[in-house]
mmCIF file of C-alpha atoms in Angstrom:
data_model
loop_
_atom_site.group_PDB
_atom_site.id
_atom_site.type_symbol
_atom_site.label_atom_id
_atom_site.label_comp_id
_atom_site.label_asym_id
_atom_site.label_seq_id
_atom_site.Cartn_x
_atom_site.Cartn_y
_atom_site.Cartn_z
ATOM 1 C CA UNK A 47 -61.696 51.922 37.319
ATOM 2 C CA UNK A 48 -58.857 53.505 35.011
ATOM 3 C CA UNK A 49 -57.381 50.013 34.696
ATOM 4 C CA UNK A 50 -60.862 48.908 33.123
ATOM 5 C CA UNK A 51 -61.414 51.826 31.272
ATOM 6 C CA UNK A 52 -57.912 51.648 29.480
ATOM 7 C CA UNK A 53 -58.622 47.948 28.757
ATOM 8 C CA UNK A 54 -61.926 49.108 27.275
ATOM 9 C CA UNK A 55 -60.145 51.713 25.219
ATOM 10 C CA UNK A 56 -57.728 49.281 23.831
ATOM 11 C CA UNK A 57 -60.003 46.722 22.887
ATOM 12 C CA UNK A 58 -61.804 48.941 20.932
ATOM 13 C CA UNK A 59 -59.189 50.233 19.328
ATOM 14 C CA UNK A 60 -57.709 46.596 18.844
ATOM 15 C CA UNK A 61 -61.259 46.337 17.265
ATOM 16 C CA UNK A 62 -60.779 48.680 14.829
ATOM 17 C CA UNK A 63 -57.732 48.349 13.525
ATOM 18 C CA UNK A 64 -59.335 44.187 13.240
ATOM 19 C CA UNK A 65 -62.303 45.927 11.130
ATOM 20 C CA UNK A 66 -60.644 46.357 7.741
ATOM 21 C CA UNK A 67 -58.520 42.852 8.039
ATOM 22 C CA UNK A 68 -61.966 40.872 8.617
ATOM 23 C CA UNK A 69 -63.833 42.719 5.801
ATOM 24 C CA UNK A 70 -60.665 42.536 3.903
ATOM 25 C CA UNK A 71 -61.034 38.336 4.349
ATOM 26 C CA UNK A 72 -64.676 37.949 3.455
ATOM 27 C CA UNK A 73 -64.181 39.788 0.196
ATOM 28 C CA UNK A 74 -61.411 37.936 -0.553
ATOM 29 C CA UNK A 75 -63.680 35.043 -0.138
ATOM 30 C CA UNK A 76 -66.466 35.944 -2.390
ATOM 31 C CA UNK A 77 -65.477 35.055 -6.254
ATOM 32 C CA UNK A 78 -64.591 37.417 -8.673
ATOM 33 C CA UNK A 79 -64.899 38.964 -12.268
ATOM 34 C CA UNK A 80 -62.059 40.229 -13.785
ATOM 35 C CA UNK A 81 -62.131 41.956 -16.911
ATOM 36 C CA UNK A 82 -60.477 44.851 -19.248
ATOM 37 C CA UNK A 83 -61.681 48.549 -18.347
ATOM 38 C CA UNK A 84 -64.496 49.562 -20.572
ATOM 39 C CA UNK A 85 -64.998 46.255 -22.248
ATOM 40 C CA UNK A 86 -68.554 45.044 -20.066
ATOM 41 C CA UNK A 87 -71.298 47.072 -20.249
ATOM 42 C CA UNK A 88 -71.550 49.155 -17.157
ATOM 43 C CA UNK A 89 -75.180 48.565 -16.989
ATOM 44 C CA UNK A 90 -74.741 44.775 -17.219
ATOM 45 C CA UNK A 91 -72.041 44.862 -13.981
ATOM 46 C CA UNK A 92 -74.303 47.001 -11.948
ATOM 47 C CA UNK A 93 -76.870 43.806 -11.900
ATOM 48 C CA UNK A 94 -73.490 41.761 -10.865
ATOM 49 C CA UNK A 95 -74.785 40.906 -7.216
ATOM 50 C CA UNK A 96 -73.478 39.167 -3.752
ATOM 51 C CA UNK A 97 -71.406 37.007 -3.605
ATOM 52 C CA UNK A 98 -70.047 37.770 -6.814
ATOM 53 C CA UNK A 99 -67.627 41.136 -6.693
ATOM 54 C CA UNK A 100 -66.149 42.734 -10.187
ATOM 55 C CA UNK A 101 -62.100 44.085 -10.793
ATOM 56 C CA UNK A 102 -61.517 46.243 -13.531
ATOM 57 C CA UNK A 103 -57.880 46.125 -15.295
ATOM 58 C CA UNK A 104 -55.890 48.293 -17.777
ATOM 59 C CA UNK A 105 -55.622 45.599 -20.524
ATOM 60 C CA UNK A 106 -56.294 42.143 -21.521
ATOM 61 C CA UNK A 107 -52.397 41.230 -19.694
ATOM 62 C CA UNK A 108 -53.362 41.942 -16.594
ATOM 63 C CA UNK A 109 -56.714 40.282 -16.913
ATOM 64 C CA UNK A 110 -54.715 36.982 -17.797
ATOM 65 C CA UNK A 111 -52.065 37.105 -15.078
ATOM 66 C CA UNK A 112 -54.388 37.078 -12.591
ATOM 67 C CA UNK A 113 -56.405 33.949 -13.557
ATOM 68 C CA UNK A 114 -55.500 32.400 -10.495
ATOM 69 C CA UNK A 115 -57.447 34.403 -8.268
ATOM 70 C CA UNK A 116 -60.701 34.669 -10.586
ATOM 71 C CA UNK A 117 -63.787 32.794 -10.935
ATOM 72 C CA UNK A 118 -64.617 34.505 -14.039
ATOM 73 C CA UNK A 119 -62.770 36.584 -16.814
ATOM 74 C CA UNK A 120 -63.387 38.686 -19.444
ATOM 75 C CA UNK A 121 -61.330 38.568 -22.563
ATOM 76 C CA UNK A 122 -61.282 38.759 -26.494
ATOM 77 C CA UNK A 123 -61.488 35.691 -28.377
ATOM 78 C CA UNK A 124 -57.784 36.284 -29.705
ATOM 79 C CA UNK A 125 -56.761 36.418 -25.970
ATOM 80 C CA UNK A 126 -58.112 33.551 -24.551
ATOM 81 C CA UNK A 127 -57.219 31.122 -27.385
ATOM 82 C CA UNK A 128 -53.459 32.425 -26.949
ATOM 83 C CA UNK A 129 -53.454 30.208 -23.991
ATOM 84 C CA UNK A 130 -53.942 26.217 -23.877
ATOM 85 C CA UNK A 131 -57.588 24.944 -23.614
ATOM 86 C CA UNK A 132 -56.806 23.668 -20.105
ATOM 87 C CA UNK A 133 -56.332 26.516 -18.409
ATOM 88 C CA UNK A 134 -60.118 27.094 -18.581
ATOM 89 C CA UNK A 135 -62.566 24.737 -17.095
ATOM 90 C CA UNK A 136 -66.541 23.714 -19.042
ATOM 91 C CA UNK A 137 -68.853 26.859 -18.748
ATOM 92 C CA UNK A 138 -71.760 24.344 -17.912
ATOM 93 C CA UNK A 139 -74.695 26.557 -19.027
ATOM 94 C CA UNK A 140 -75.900 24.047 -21.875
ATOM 95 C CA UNK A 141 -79.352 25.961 -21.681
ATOM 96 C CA UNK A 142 -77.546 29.639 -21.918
ATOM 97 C CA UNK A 143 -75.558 28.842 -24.992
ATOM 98 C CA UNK A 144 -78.567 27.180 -26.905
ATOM 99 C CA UNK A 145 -79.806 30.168 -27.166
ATOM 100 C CA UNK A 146 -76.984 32.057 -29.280
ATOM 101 C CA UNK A 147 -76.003 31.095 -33.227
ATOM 102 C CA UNK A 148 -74.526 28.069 -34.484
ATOM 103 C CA UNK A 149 -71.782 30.653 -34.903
ATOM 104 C CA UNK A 150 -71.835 31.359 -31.265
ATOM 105 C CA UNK A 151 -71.382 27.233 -30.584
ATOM 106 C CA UNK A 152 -67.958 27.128 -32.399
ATOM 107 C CA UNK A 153 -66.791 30.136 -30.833
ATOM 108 C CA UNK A 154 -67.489 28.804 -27.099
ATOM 109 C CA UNK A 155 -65.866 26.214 -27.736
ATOM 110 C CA UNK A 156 -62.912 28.241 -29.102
ATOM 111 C CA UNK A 157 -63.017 27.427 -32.244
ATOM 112 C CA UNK A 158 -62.277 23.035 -31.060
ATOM 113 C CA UNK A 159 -63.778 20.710 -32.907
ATOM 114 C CA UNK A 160 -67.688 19.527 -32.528
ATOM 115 C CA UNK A 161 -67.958 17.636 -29.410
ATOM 116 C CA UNK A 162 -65.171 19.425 -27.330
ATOM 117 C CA UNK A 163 -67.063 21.379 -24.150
ATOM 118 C CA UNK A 164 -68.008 24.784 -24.416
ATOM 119 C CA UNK A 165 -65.184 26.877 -22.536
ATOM 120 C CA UNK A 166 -66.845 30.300 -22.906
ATOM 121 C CA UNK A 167 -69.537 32.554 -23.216
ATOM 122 C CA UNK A 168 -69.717 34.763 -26.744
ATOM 123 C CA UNK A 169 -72.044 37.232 -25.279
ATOM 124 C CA UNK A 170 -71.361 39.526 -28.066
ATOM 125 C CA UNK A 171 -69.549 40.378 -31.355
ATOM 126 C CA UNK A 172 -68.694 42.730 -33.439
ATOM 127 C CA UNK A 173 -66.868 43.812 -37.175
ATOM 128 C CA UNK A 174 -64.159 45.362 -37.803
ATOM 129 C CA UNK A 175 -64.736 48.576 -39.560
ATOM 130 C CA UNK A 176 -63.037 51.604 -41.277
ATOM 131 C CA UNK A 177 -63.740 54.744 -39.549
ATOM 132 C CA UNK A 178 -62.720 58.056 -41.714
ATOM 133 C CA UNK A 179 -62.338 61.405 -39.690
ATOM 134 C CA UNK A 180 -63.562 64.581 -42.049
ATOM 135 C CA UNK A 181 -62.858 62.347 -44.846
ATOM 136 C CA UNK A 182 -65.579 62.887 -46.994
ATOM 137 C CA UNK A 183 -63.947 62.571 -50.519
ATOM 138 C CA UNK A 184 -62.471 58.601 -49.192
ATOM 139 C CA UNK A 185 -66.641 58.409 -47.475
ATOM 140 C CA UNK A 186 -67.968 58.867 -51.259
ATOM 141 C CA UNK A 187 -65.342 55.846 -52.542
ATOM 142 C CA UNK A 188 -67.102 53.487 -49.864
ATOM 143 C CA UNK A 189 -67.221 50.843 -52.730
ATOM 144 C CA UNK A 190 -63.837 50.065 -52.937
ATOM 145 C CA UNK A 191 -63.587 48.466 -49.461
ATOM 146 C CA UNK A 192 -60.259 47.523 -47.881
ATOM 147 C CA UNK A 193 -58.704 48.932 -50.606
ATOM 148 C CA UNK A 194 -59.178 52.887 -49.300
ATOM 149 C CA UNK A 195 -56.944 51.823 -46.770
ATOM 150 C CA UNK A 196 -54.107 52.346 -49.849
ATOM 151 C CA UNK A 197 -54.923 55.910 -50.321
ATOM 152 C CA UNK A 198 -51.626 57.555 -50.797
ATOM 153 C CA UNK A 199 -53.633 61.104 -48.762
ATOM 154 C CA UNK A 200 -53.851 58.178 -45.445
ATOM 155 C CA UNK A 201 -49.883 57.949 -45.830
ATOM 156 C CA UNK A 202 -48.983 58.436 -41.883
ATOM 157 C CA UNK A 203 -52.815 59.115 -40.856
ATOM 158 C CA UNK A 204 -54.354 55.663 -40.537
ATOM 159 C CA UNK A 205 -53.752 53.516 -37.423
ATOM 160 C CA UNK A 206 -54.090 49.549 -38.044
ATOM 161 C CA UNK A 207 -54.363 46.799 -35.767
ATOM 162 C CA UNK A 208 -51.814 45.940 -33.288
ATOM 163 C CA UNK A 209 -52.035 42.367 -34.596
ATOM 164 C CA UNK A 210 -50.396 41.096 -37.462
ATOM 165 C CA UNK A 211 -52.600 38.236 -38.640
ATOM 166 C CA UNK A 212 -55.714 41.424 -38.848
ATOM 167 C CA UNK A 213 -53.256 43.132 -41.086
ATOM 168 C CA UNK A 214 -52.273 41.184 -43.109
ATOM 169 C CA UNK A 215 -55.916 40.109 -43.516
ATOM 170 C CA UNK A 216 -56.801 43.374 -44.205
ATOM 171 C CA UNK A 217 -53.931 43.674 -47.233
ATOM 172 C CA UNK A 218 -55.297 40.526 -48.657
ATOM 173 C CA UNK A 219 -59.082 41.366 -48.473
ATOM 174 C CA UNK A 220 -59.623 38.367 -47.043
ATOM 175 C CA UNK A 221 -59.552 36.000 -44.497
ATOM 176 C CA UNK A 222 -56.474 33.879 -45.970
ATOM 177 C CA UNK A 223 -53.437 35.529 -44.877
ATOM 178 C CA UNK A 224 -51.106 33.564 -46.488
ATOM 179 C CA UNK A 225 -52.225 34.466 -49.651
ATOM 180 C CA UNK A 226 -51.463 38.271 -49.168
ATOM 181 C CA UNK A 227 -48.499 40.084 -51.708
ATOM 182 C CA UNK A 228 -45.860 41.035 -49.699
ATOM 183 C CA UNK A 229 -45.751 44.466 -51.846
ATOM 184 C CA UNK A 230 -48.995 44.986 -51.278
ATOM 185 C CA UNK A 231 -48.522 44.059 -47.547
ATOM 186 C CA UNK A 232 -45.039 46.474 -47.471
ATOM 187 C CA UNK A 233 -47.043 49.303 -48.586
ATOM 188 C CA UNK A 234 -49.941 48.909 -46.442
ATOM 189 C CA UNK A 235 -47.615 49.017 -43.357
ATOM 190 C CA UNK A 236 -45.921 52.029 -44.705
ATOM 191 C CA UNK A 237 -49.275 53.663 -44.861
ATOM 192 C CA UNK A 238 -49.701 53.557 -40.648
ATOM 193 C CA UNK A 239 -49.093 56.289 -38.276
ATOM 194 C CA UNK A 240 -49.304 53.202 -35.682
ATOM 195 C CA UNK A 241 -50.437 50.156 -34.874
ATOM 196 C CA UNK A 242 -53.022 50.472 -32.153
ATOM 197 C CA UNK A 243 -56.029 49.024 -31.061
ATOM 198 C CA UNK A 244 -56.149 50.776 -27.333
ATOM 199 C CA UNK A 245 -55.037 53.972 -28.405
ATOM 200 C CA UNK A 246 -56.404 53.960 -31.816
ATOM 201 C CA UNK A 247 -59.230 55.994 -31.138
ATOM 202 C CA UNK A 248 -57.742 58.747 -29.418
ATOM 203 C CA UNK A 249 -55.537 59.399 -32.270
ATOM 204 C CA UNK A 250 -58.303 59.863 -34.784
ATOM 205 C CA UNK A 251 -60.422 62.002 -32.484
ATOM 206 C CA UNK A 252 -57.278 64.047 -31.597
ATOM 207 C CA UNK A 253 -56.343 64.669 -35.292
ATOM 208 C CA UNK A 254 -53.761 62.542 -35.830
ATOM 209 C CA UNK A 255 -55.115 60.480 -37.888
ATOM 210 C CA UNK A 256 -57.674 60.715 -40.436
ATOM 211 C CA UNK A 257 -58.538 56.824 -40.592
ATOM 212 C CA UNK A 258 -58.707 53.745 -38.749
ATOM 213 C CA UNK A 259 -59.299 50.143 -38.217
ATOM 214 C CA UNK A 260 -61.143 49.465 -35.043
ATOM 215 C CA UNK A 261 -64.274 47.216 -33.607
ATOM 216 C CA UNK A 262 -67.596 48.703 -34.098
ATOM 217 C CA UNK A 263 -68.262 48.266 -30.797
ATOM 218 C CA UNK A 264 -65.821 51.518 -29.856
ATOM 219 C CA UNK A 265 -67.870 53.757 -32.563
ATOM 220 C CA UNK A 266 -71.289 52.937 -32.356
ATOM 221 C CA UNK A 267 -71.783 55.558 -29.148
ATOM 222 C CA UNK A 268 -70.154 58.167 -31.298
ATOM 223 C CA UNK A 269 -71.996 58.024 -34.472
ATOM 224 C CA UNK A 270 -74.895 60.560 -32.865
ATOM 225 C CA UNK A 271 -72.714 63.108 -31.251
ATOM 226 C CA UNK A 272 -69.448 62.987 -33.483
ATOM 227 C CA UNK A 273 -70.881 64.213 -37.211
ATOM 228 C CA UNK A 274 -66.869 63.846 -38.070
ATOM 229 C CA UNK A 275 -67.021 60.332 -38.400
ATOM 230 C CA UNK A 276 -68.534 57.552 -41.115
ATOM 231 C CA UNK A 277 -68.067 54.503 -40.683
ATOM 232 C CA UNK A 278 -67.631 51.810 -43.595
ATOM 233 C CA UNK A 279 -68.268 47.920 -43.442
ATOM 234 C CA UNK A 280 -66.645 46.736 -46.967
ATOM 235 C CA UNK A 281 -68.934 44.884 -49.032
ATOM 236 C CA UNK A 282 -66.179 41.656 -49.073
ATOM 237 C CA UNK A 283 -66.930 41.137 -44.927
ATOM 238 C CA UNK A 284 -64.673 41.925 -42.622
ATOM 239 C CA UNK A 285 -62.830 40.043 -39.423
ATOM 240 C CA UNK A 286 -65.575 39.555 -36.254
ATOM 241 C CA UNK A 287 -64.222 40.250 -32.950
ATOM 242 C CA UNK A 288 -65.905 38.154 -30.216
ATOM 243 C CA UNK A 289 -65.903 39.356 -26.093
ATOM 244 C CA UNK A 290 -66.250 36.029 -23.997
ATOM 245 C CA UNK A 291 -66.450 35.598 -20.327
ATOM 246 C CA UNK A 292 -64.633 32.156 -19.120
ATOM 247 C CA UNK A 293 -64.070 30.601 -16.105
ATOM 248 C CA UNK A 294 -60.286 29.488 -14.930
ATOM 249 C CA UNK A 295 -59.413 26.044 -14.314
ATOM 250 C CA UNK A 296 -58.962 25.650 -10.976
ATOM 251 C CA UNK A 297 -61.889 27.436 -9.708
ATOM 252 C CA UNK A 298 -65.145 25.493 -8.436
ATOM 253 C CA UNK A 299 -67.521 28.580 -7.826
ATOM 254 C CA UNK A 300 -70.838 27.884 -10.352
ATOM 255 C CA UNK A 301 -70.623 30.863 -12.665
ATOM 256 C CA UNK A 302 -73.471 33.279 -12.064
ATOM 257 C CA UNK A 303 -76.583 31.968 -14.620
ATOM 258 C CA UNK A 304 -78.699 34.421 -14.134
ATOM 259 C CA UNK A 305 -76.289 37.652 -14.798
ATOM 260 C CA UNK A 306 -75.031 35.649 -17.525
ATOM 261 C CA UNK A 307 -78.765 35.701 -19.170
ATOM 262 C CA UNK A 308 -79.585 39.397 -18.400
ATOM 263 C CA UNK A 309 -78.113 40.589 -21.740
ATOM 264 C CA UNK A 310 -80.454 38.351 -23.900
ATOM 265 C CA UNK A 311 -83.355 39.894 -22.965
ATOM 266 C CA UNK A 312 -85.247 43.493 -22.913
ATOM 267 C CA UNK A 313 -85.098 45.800 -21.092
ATOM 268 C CA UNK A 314 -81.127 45.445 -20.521
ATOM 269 C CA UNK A 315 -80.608 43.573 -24.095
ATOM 270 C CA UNK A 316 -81.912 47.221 -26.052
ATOM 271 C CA UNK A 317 -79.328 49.338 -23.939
ATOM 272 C CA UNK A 318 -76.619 47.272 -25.023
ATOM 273 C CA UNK A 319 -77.472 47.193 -28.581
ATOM 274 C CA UNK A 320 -77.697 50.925 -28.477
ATOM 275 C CA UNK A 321 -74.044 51.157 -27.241
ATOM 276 C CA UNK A 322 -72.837 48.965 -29.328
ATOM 277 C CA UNK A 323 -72.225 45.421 -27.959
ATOM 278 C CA UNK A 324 -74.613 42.641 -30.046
ATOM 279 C CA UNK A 325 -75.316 39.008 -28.446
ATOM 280 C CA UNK A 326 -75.109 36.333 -30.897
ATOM 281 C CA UNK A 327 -78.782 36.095 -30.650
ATOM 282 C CA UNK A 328 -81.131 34.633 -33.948
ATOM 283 C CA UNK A 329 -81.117 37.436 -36.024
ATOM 284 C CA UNK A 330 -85.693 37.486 -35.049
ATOM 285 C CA UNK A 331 -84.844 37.917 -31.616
ATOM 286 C CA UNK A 332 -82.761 41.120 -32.429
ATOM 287 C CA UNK A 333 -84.324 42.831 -35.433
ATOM 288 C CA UNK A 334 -87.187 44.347 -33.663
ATOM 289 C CA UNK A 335 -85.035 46.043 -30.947
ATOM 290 C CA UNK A 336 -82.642 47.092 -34.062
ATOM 291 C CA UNK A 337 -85.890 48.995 -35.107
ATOM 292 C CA UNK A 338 -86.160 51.065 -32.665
ATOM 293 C CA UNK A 339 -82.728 52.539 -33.848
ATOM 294 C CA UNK A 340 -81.354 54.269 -37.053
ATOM 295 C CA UNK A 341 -80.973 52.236 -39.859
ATOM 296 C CA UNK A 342 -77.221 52.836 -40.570
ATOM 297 C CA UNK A 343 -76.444 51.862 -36.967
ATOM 298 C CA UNK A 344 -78.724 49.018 -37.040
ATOM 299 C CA UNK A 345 -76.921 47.659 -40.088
ATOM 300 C CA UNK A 346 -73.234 48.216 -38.745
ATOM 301 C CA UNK A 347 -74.625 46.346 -35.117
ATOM 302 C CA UNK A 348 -76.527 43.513 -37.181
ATOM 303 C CA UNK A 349 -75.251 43.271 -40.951
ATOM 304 C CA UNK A 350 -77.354 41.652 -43.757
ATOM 305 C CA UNK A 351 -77.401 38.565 -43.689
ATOM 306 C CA UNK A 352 -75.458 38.127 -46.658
ATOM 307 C CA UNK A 353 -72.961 40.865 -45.592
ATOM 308 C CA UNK A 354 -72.892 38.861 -42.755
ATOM 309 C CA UNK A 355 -72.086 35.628 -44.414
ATOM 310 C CA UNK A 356 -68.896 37.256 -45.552
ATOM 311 C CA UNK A 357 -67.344 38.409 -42.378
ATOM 312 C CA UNK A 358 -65.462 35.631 -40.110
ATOM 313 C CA UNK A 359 -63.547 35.107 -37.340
ATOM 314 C CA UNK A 360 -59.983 34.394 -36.508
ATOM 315 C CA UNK A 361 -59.262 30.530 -34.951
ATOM 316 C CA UNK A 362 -56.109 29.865 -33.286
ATOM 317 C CA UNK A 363 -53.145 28.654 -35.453
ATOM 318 C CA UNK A 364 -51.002 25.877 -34.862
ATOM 319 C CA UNK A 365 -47.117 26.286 -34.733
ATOM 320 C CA UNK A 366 -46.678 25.860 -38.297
ATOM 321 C CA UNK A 367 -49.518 28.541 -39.348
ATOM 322 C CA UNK A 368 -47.388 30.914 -36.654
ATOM 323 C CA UNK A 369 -44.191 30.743 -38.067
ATOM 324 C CA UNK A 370 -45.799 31.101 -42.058
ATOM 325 C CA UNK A 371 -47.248 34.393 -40.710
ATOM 326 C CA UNK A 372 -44.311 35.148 -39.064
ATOM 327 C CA UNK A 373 -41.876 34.993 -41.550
ATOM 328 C CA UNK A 374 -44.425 36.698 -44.293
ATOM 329 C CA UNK A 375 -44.686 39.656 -41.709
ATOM 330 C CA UNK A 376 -40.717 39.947 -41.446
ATOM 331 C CA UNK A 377 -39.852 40.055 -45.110
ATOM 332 C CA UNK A 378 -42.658 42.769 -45.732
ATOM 333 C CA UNK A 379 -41.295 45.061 -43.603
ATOM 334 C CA UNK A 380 -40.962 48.948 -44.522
#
């Protein structure tokens, strides 16, 4: 009777210790999400259901490193076209993306020509801005644009982009790089405390900084609570960051249609507009959700159209557009 009970005693405990490997197995079965921390809307993953299971990462690097073992992945648009077009497989959600801007079209198909197959899904976007911390002398100057960012008062208190290409944008007021001075590019780096998009925020909250370069996205929760802050979108337009969701070569699992479509409608489409993130919707599906909030939010989220028409996005450059920019951002430095 001992001998049966010890057997009984082992099993279970054989059982146990069995427990965690099985459920360990059938999640690693299920497909995953990966994406950046704090760059999906919380609400949105909560309606992420079975089979599908999310991971969370510190940054963009990790998100691409572990393609292999994702069905789905979150990244910027100037992360995912930093890698070859096959190492991500057709979205096939024809129906989903008709639904978005002609805008939204080029950008799922990162930025290929007409005709390629749409590789992700530009479920939002947003401008780059110029956010000014108890700055209200620079505030009342709004007019000048990109041009603030000059200020000899922001010498050492204004963070900037980690990327190059958005600087140097941002020193030629436009969207042709090449084109920028390399004095006035010299002295526009000379102006930055650093060059940070993660941290960026932090520093101007903290005091460090009294301006900044950063998406809209990261501001728009602030705007009520923070009466520190104004934000400026220069009249000239401004770069447009896009947040896509792709799926991995590699990886057969159907993506998940429905939670894709959840943002595109009310009642979770008006909670993400009022923290910020904006799907490339017709501008009629959005404006009457946009009403519901204050205008100078609803204008940074959605600008005028012709405000709008101004602001564009950044396509992948070829080898030879790398090395220009390259060798422009060495001989300009401080």
């Amino acid at each position: 009777m001992l001998q049966e009970a010890g057997r009984g005693a082992r099993t279970l405990a054989a059982s146990s210790l069995l427990a965690p490997l099985l459920a360990s197995c059938q999640r690693g079965d299920r497909p995953l999400l990966l994406a950046g921390r704090g760059e999906l809307p919380a609400a949105w993953l909560k309606q992420l259901h079975d089979p599908w299971r999310s991971q969370l990462l510190e940054d963009p690097a990790a998100v691409v490193n572990g393609l292999s073992k994702a069905a789905l992945v979150q990244l910027t648009d100037g992360w995912a076209t930093s890698l070859p077009p096959s190492r991500w497989q057709p979205l096939a959600a024809p129906a989903l993306l008709a639904r978005l801007t002609p805008e939204a079209a080029l950008v799922s198909r990162l930025f290929q020509a007409e005709g390629a197959p749409a590789l992700a899904y530009p479920w939002a976007f947003t401008p780059w801005v110029l956010v000014l911390r108890s700055r209200p002398d620079l505030a009342a100057r709004s007019r000048e644009g990109w041009s603030l960012l000059f200020d000899p008062s922001l010498r050492d208190k204004l963070v900037l982009p980690s990327s190059p290409r958005l600087v140097m944008q941002l020193a030629a007021g436009g969207p042709e790089a090449v084109t920028v001075d390399l004095d006035r590019l010299r002295e526009l780096r000379r102006q930055a405390l650093a060059h940070d998009d993660r941290d960026g925020l932090n520093l101007l909250l903290a005091g460090d900084a009294e301006a900044a370069v950063l998406p809209a996205q990261r501001l728009i929760p602030l705007l009520r609570r923070d009466p520190r802050l104004r934000i400026l979108l220069p009249a000239s337009g401004a770069p447009l960051a896009w947040n896509l969701l792709l799926r991995p070569a590699g990886h057969p699992v159907a993506p998940p249609l429905e939670w894709l479509a959840a943002i595109l409608e009310p009642p979770l489409l008006q909670s993400l507009l009022t923290a910020g993130w904006v799907p490339p919707l017709p501008r009629a599906a959005l404006e009457p959700l946009l009403a519901k909030l204050p205008r100078p939010m609803a204008e940074l989220l959605l600008p005028p159209p012709e405000l709008l028409r101004r602001c564009w996005s950044l396509p992948p450059l070829d080898v030879r557009q790398r090395l220009m920019l390259q060798n422009l951002w060495d001989a300009a430095a401080p």
